[in-house]
Short mmCIF file of C-alpha atoms in Angstrom, two decimals:
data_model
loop_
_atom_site.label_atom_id
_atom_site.label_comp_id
_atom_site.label_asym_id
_atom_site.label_seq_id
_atom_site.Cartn_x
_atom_site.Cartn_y
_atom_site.Cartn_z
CA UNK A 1 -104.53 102.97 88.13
CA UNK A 2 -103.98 102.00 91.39
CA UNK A 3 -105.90 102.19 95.22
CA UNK A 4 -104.96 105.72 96.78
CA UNK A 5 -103.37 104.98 100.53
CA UNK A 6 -105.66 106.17 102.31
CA UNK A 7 -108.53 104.12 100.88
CA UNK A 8 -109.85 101.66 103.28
CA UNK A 9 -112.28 98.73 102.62
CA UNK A 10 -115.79 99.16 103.88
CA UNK A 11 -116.99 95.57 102.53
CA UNK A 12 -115.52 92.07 101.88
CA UNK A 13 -117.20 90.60 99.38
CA UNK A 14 -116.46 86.83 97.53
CA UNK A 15 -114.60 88.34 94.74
CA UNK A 16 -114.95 92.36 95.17
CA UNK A 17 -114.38 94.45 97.93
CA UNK A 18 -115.37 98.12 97.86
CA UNK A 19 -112.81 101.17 99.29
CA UNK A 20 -114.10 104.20 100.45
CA UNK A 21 -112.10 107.24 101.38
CA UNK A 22 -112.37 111.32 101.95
CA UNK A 23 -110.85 113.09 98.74
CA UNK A 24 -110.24 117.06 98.92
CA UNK A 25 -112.06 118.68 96.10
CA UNK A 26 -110.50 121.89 94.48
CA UNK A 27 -112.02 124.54 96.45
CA UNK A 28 -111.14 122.94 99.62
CA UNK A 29 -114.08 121.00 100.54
CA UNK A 30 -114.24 116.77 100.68
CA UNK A 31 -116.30 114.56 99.52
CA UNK A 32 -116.15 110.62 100.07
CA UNK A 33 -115.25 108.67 97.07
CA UNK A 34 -115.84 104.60 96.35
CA UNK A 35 -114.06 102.35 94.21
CA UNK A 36 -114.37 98.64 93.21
CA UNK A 37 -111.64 96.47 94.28
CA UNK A 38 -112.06 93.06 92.05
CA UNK A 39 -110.18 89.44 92.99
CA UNK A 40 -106.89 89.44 90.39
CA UNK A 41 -107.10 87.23 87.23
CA UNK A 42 -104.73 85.55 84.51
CA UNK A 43 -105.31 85.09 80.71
CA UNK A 44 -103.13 83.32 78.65
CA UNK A 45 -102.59 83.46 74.97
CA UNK A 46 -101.32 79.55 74.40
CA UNK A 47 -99.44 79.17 70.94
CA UNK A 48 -100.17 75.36 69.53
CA UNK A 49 -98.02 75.25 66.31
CA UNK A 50 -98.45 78.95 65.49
CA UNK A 51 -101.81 79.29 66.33
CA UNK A 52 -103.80 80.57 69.26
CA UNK A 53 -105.87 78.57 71.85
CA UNK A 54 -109.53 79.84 72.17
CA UNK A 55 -111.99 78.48 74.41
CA UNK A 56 -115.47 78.32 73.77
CA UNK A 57 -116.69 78.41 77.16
CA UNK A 58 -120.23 77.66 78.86
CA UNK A 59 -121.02 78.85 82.28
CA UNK A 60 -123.96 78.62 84.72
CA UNK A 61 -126.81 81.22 83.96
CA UNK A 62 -124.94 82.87 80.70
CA UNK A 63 -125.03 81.97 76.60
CA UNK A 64 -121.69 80.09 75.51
CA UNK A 65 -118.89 82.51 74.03
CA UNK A 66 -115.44 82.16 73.43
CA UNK A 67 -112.77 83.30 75.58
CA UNK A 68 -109.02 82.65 76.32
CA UNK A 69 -107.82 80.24 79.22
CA UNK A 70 -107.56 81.66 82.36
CA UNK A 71 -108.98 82.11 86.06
CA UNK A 72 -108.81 84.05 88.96
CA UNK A 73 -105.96 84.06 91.37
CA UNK A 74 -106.76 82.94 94.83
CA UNK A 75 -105.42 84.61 97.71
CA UNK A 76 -101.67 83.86 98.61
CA UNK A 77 -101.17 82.17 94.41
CA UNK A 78 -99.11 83.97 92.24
CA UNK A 79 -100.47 85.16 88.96
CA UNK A 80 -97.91 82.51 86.96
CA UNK A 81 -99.29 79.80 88.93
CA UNK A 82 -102.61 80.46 88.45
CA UNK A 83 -102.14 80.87 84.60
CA UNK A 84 -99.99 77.34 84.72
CA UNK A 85 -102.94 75.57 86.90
CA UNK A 86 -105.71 77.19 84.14
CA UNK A 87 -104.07 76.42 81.48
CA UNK A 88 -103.75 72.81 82.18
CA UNK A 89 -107.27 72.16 83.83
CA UNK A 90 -109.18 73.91 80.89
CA UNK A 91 -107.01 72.53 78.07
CA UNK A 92 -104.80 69.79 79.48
CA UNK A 93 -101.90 71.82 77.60
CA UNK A 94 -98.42 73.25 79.33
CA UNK A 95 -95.93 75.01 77.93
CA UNK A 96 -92.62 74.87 78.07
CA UNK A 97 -91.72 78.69 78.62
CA UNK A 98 -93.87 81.59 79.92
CA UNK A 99 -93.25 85.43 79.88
CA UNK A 100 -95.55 88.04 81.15
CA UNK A 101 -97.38 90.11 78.40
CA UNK A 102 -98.74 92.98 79.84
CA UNK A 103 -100.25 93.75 82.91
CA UNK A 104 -104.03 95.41 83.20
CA UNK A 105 -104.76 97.44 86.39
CA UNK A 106 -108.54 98.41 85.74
CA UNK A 107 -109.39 102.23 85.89
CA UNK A 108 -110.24 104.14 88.49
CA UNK A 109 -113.58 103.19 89.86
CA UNK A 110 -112.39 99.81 89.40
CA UNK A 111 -109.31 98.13 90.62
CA UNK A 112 -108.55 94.60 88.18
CA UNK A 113 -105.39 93.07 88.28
CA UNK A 114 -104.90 91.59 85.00
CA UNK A 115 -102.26 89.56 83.99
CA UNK A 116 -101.87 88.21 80.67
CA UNK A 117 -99.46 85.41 80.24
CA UNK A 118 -98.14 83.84 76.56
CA UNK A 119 -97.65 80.19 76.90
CA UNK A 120 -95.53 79.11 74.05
CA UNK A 121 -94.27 75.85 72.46
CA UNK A 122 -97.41 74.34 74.04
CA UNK A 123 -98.14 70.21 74.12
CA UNK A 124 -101.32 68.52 75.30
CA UNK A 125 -99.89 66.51 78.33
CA UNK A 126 -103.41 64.77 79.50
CA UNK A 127 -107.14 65.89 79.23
CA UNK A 128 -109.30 68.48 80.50
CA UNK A 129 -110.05 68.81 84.58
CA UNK A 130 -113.06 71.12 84.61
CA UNK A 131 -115.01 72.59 87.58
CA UNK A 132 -118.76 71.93 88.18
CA UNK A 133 -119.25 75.41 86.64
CA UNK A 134 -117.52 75.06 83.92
CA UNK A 135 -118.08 73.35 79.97
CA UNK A 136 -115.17 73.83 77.51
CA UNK A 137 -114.51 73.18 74.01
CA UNK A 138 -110.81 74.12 73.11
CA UNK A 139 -110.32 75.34 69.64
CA UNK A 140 -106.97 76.44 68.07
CA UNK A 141 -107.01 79.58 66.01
CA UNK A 142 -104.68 81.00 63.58
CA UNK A 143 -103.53 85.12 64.45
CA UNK A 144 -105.51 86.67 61.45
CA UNK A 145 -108.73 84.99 62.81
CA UNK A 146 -107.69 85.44 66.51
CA UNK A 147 -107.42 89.16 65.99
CA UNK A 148 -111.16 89.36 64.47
CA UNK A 149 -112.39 88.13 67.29
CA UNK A 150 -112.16 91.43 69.29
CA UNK A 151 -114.92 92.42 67.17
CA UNK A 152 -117.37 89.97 68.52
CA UNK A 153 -119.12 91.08 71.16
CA UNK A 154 -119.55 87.83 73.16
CA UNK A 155 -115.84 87.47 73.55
CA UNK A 156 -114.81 87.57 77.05
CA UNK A 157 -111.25 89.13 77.46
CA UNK A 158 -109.43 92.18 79.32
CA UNK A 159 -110.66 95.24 77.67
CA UNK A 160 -107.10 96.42 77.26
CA UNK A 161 -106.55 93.43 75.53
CA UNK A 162 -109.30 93.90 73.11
CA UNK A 163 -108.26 97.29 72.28
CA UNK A 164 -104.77 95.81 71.89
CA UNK A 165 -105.88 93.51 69.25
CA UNK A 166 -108.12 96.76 67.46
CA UNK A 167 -104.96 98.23 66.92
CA UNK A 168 -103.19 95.69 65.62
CA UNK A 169 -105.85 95.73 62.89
CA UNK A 170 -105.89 99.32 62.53
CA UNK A 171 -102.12 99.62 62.27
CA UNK A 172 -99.99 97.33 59.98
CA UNK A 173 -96.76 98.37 61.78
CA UNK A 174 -98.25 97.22 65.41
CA UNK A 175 -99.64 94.19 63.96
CA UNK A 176 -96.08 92.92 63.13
CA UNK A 177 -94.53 93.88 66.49
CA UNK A 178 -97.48 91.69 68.08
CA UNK A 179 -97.04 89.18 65.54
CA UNK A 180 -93.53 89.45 66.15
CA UNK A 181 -93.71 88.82 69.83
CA UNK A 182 -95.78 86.14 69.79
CA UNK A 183 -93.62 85.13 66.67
CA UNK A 184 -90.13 84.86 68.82
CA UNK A 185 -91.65 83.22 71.12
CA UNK A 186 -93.04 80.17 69.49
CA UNK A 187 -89.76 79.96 67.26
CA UNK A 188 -87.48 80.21 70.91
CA UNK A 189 -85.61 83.10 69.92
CA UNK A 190 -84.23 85.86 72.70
CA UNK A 191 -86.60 87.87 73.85
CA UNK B 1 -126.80 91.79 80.52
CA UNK B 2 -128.93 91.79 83.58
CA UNK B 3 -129.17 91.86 86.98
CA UNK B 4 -130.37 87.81 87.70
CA UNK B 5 -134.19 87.90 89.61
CA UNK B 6 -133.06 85.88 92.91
CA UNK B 7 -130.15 88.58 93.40
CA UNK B 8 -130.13 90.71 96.94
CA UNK B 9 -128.34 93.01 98.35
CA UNK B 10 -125.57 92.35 100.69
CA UNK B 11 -123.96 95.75 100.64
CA UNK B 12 -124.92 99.44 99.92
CA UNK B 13 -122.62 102.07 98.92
CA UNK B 14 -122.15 105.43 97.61
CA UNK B 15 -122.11 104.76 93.88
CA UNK B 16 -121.75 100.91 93.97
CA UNK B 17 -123.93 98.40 95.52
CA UNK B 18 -123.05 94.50 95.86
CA UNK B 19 -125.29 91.31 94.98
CA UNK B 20 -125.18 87.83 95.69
CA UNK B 21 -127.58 85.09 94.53
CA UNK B 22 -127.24 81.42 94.92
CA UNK B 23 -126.06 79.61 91.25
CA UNK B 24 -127.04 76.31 90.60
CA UNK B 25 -123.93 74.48 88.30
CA UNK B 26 -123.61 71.50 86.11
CA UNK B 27 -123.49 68.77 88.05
CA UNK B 28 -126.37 70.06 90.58
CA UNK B 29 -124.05 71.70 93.53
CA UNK B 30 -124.82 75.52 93.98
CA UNK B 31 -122.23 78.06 94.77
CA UNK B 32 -123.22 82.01 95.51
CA UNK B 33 -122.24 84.25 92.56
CA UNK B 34 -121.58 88.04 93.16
CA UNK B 35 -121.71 91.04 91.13
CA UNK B 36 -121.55 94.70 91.33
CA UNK B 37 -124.21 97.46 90.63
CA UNK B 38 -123.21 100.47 89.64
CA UNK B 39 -124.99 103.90 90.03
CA UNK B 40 -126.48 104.64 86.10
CA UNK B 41 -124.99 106.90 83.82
CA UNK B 42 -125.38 109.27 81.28
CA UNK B 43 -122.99 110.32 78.33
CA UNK B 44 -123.89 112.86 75.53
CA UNK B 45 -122.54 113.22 71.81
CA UNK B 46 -123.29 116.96 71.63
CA UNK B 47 -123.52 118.26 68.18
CA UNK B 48 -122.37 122.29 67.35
CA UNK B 49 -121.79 123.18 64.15
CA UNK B 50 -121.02 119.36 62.37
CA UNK B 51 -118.39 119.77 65.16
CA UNK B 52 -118.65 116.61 68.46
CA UNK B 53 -118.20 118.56 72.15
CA UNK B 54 -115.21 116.92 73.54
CA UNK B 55 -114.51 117.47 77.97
CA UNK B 56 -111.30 117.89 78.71
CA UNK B 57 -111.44 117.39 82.60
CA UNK B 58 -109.66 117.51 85.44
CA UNK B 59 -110.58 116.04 88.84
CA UNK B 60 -109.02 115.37 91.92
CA UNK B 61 -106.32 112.63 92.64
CA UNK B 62 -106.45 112.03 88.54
CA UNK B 63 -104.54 113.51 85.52
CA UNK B 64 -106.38 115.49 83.07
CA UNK B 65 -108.54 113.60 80.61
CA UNK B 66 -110.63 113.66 77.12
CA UNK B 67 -114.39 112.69 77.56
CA UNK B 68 -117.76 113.43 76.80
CA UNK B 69 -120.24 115.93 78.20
CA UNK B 70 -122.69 113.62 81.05
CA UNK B 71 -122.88 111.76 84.30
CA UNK B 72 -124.45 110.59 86.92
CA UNK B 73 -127.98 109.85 87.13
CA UNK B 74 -129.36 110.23 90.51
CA UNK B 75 -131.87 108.08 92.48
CA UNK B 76 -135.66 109.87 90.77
CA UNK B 77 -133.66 111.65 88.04
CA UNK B 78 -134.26 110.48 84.54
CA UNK B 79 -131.38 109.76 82.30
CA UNK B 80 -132.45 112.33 79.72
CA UNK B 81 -133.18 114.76 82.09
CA UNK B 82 -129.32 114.63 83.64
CA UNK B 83 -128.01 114.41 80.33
CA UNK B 84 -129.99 117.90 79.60
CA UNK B 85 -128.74 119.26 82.95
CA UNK B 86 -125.04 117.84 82.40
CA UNK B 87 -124.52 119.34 79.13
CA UNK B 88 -125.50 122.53 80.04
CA UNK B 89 -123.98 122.42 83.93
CA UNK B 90 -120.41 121.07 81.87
CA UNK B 91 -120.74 123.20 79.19
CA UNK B 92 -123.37 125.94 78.94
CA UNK B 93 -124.84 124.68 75.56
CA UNK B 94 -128.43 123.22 74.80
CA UNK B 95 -129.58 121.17 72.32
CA UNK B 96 -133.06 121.74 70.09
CA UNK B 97 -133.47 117.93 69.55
CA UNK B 98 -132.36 114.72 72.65
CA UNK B 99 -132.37 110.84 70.50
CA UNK B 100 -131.43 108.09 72.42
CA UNK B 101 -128.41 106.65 70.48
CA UNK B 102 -127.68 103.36 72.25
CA UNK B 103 -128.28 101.65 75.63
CA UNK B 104 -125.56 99.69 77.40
CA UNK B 105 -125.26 97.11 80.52
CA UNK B 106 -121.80 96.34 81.50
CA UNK B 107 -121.30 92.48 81.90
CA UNK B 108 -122.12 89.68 83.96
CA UNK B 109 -119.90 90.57 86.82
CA UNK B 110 -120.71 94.30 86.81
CA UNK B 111 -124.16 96.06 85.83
CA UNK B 112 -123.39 99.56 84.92
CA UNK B 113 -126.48 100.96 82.72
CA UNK B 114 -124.98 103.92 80.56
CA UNK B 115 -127.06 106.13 78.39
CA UNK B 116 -125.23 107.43 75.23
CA UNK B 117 -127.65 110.62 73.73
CA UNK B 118 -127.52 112.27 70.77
CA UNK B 119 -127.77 116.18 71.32
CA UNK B 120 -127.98 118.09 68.21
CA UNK B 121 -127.86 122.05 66.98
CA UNK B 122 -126.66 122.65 70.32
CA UNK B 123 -126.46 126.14 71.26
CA UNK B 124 -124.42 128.54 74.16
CA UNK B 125 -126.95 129.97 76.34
CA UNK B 126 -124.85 130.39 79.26
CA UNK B 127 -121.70 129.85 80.82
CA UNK B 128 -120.15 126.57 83.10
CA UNK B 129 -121.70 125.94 86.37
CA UNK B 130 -119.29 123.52 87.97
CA UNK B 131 -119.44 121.19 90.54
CA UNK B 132 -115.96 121.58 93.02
CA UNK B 133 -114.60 118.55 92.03
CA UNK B 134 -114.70 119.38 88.57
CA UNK B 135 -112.29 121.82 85.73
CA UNK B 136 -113.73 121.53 82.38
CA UNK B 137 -112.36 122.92 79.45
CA UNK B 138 -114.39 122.74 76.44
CA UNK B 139 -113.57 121.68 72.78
CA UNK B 140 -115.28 121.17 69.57
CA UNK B 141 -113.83 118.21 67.73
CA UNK B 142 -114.48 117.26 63.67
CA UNK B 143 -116.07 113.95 63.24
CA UNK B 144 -113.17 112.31 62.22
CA UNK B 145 -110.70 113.66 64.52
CA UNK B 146 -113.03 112.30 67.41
CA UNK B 147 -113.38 108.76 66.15
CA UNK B 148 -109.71 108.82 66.41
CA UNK B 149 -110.06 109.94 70.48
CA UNK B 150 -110.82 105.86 70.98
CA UNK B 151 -107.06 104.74 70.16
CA UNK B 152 -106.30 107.50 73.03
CA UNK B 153 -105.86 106.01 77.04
CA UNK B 154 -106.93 108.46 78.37
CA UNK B 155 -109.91 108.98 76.40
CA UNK B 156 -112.94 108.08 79.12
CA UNK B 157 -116.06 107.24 77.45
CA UNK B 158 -118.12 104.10 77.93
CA UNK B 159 -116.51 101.06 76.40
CA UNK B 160 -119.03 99.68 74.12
CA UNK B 161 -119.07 103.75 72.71
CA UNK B 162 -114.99 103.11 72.26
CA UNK B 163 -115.52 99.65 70.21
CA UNK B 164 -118.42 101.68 68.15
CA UNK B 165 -115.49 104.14 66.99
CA UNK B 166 -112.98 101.70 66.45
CA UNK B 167 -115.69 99.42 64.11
CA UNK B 168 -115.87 102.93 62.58
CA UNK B 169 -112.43 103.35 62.02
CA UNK B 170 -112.04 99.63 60.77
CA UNK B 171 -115.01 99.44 58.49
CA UNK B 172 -115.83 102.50 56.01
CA UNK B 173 -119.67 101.52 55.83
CA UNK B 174 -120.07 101.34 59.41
CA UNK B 175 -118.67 104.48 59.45
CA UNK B 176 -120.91 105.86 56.63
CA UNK B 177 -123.74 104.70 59.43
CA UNK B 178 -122.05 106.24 62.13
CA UNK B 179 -121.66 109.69 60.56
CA UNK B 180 -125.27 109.30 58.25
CA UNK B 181 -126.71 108.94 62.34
CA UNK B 182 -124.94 112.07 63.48
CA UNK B 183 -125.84 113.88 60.14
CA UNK B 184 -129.38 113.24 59.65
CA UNK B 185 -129.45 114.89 63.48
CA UNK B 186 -127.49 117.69 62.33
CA UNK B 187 -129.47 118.51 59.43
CA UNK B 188 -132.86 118.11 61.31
CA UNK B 189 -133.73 115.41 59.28
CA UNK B 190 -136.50 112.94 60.11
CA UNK B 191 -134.66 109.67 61.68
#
């Protein structure tokens, strides 16, 4: 997915802006279409001693559901930064090698830059810095269990993401590759 | 998931429109949230023959895709009544018997109400009437064969439909439901 060039923003929002432009339809005729333009964000799966971090996170106006570390990336931050800043201030972790995952670009009504990070090999280094709208409980999760939780419908993740970890329990032969990558990763081998 | 009572609008558009309300945190400071509002939807799981109508559309500036029969509800319009018009507009077919299946909301950050009906002993009674920006070819898919469609990408269908076929596919019971739902429609059974 991406923004087509000739889209321009019509609004500026606090964390979407909305892109209008004039697409030819297939008899020759245009029509204006709209699309969503959201603020990017990181999530991070964080390996503790072969298991995953999970948040159980309470926010302002909303029930309390769990959900991996992560946070938007302000403007002029780089995704990796972000994720490194997160990570610390909601779990008071760091790691002591990131790689990029997969990136998530939304669809098309919708532009969300996703980024999700694995943070492996990592050690709490000091405690929790948390905003005024934010109350987390960290909890470390072994795979098997982490990969259930797509099925709950209060956890907050990328939607890619969620679908990633379906598969995985539909399909014996991806759940080793992802167990594999995460796998490699907390024992240091090449990538 | 709602759309929070103090919310206005700051911004109007063609399909989306933009909120803003003021959020009172933990420690008593306020910041304004935001969140989008998207036009309402409708999405249809036609029935012909114990067979599921499957779309497979093209539109401008996009590669061709699987999805279901539906769309758009427009300001006055009912859900069920553009889900009628839809299905026969997309496909020529009409149904004997409409049942609401399921309801869904979006999340926090982006209201999108989507109506998922049930539309059984569909029928032909005439042929496509399409809009210009649409090419529709139509398909008729056994049940199983379409609960597979969710592990597709390019499958476009509303999200919380897409976890509903992968429970299906991960859990024989729920599929049991699933199909018993679709079945007892088929059959003209009482619900």
């Amino acid at each position: 997915m991406a923004i087509p060039p000739a889209a321009k923003r019509v609004f500026q929002g606090i964390i979407h802006d909305v892109y209008q432009w004039s697409q030819k339809l297939f008899d020759g005729s245009s029509s204006t279409f709209e699309m969503i333009v959201r603020q990017p964000s990181t999530e991070i799966l964080a390996i503790v001693n072969n298991k995953i971090v999970v948040l159980m996170q309470q926010q302002p106006g909303r029930k309390a559901y769990p959900s991996l570390p992560g946070g938007r990336v302000e403007a002029g931050d780089t995704a990796l930064h972000t994720a490194q800043r997160e990570l610390l201030e909601e779990t008071g972790y760091t790691a002591s090698r990131w790689t990029l995952l997969d990136e998530f670009s939304g669809n098309q009504k919708y532009y969300f830059r996703e980024s999700l990070f694995l943070a492996w090999n990592c050690k709490k280094v000091g405690s929790q810095k948390l905003d005024a709208g934010e109350k987390i409980k960290v909890t470390l999760v072994p795979f098997d269990d982490f990969l259930q939780l797509c099925r709950n419908p209060r956890f907050v993740a990328a939607i890619p993401l969620k679908f990633m970890m379906y598969e995985a329990l539909l399909d014996m032969k991806k759940r080793g590759e992802l167990k594999k990558r995460l796998k490699l990763n907390i024992w240091g081998k090449a990538k």
